[in-house]
XYZ file of C-alpha atoms in Angstrom:
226
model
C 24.526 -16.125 10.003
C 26.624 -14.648 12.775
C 26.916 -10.691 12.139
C 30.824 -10.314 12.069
C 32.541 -7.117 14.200
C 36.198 -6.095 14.765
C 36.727 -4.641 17.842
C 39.496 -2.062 17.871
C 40.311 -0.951 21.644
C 43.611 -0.552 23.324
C 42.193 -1.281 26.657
C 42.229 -4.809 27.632
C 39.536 -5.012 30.347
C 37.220 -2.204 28.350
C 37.958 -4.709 24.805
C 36.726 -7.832 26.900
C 33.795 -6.140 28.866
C 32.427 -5.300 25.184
C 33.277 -8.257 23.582
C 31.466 -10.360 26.437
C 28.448 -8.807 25.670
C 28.542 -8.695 21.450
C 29.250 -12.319 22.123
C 26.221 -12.820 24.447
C 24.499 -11.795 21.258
C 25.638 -14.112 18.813
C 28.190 -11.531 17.387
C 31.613 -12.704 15.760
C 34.130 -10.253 17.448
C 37.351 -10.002 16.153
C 40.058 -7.792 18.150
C 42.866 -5.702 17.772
C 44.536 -4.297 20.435
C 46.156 -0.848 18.300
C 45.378 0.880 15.372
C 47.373 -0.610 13.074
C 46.278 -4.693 13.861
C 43.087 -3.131 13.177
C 43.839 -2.177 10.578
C 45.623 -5.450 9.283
C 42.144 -7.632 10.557
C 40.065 -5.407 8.608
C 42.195 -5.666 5.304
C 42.323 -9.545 6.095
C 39.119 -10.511 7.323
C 35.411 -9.931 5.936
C 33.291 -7.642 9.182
C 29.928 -6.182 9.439
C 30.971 -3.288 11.414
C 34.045 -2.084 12.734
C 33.806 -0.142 16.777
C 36.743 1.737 16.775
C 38.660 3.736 19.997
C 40.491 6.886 18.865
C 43.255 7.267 21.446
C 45.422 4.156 20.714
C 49.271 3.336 20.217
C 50.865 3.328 16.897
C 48.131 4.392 14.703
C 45.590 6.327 16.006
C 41.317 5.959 15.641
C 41.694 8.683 13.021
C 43.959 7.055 10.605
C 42.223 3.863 10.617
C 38.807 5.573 10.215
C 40.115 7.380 7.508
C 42.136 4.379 6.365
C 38.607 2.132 5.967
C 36.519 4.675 4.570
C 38.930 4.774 1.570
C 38.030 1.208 0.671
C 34.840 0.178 2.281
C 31.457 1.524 3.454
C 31.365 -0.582 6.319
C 29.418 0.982 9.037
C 31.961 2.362 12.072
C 31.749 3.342 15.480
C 33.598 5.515 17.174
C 34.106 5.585 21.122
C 36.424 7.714 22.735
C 36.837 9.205 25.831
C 37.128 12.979 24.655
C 33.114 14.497 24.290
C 34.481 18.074 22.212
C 31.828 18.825 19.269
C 35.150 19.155 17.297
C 36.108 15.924 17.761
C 32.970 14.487 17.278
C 32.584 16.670 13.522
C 35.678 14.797 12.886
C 34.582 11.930 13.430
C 31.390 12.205 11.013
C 33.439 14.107 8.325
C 35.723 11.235 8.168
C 32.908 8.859 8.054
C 31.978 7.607 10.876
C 28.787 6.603 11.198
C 27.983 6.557 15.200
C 30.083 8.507 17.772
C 29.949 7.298 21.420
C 31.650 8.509 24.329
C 33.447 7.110 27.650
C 32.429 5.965 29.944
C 30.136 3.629 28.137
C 27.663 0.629 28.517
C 28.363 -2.172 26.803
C 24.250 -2.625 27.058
C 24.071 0.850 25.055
C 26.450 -0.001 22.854
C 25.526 -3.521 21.522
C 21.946 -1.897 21.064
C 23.167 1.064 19.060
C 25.270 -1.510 16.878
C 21.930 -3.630 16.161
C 20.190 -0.888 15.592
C 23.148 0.659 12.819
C 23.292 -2.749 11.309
C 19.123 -2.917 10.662
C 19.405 -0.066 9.346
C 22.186 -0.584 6.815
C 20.670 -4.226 6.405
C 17.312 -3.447 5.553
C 16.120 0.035 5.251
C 15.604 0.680 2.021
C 14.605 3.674 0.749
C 15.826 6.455 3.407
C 17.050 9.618 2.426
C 20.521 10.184 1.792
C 23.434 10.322 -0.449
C 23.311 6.401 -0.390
C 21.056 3.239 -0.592
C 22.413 0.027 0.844
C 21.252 -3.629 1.208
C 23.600 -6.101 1.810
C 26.672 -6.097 -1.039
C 24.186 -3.583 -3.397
C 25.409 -0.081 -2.880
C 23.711 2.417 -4.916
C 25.103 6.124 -4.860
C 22.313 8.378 -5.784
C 24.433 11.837 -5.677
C 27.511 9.893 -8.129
C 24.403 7.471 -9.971
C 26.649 4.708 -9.594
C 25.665 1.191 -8.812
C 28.384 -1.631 -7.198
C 27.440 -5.224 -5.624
C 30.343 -6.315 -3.331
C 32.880 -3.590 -4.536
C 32.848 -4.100 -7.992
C 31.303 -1.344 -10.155
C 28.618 -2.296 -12.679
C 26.888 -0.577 -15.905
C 23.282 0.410 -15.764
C 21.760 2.835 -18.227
C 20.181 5.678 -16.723
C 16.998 3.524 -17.261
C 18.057 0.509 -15.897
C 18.948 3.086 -13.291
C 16.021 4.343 -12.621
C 14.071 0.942 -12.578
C 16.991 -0.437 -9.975
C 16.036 2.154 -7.742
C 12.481 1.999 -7.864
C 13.052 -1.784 -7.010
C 15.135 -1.340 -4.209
C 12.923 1.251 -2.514
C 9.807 -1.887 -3.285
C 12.241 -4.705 -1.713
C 10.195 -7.655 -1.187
C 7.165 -6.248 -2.040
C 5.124 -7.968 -5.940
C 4.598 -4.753 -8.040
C 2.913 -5.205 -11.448
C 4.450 -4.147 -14.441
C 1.611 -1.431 -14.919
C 2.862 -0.158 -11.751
C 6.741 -0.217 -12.871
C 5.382 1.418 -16.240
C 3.934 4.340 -14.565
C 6.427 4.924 -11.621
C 9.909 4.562 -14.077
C 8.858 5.446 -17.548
C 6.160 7.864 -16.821
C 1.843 7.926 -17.546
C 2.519 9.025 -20.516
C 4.430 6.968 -21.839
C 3.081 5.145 -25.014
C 5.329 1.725 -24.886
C 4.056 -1.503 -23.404
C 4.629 -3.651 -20.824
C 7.252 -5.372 -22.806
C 9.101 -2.613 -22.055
C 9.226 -3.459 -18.413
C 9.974 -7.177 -19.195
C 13.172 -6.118 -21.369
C 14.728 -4.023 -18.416
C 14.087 -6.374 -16.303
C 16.036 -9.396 -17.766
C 18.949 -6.746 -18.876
C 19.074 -6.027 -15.490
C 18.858 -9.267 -13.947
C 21.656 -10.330 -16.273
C 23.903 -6.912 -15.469
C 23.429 -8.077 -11.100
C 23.633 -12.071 -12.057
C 27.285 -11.702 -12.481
C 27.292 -11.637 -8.766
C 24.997 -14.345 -8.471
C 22.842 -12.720 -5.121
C 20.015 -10.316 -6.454
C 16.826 -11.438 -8.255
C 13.966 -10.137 -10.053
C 11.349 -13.222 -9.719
C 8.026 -13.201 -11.512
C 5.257 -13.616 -9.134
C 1.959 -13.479 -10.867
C 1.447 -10.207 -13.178
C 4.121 -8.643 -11.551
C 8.259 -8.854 -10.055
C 9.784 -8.995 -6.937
C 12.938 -8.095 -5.811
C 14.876 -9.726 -3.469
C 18.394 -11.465 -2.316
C 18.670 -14.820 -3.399
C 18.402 -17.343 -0.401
């Protein structure tokens, strides 16, 4: 699948240099030419990323920024001409995720946006405030869980074991192992235990039909349904 970016550049020739080359690597680009189209394509349209310009007509790089990051975690790139270490705290307090500065290569650019979307894709695990693969977004300062926006319920157990999954994506652990790591060594349940969490948590991330806890041998692995 085709990652999905909207383009948000008030310069013609600059917002069809870049898009040439996100193209030329099987991105979908969507483009707005102001602030506020952006703004409209983002509410309107699902995107993987969002590069965003900060001096624009009618609503600025700011407002959007601060606009998206109200509603989404979407990962965003700023470019903009101005290089001030003010500007560029700005940019980061208000959420941004990369800052880049005119004049630019599109080369550079596309590069840094792989590398932000691998990163947000598939590292599991890093440290930070946040843990993020795909729709799952786990907040580990707020201990709040969501799968595409919508909020669910986990005990602080069911917690706990969610975590410890997502930092194993993909990986078999046994349940010994799960036993240990979540609960403890000395803990004096059995592996039952594990099994019981496991289906109450398979049910509680079913409801959005993409994450799975599959039984492979003596153990589980987590992973996206295909």
């Amino acid at each position: 699948m085709k990652r999905r970016i909207l383009l948000v550049e008030d310069d013609m020739l600059m917002r069809e240099f870049i898009t040439d080359y996100f193209k030329k690597e099987q991105w979908e680009v969507y483009e707005a030419e102001n602030g506020r189209l952006g703004l409209e394509i983002f509410e309107q349209t699902s995107v993987d990323l969002v590069v965003l310009d900060i001096m624009m007509p009618e609503m600025d790089g700011w407002s959007v920024c601060r606009c998206i990051r109200a509603k989404s975690d979407v990962p965003i790139i700023i470019i903009t001409a101005r290089s001030e270490d003010d500007d560029q705290m700005l940019g980061f307090e208000l959420g941004a995720d990369e800052y880049v500065t005119k004049p630019l290569s599109p080369r550079v650019l596309v590069a840094r946006a792989t590398a932000l979307m691998k990163r947000t894709e598939g590292t599991i695990g890093r440290e930070g405030d946040t843990l993020l693969y795909g729709d799952l977004l786990v907040n580990r300062t707020a201990h709040t869980v969501s799968v595409a926006g919508m909020r669910i319920n986990l005990s602080p157990k069911e917690y706990d074991l969610l975590l410890f999954l997502i930092k194993h994506y993909g990986k078999v652990v046994s349940r010994e192992y799960i036993l240990d790591a979540v609960w403890g060594y000395d803990y004096l349940g059995d592996l039952r235990t594990v099994d019981t969490h496991i289906k109450k948590l398979r049910a509680k991330l079913g409801d959005e039909g993409q994450y799975i806890c599959t039984v492979i041998r003596s153990g589980y692995k987590f992973e996206l349904e295909s």
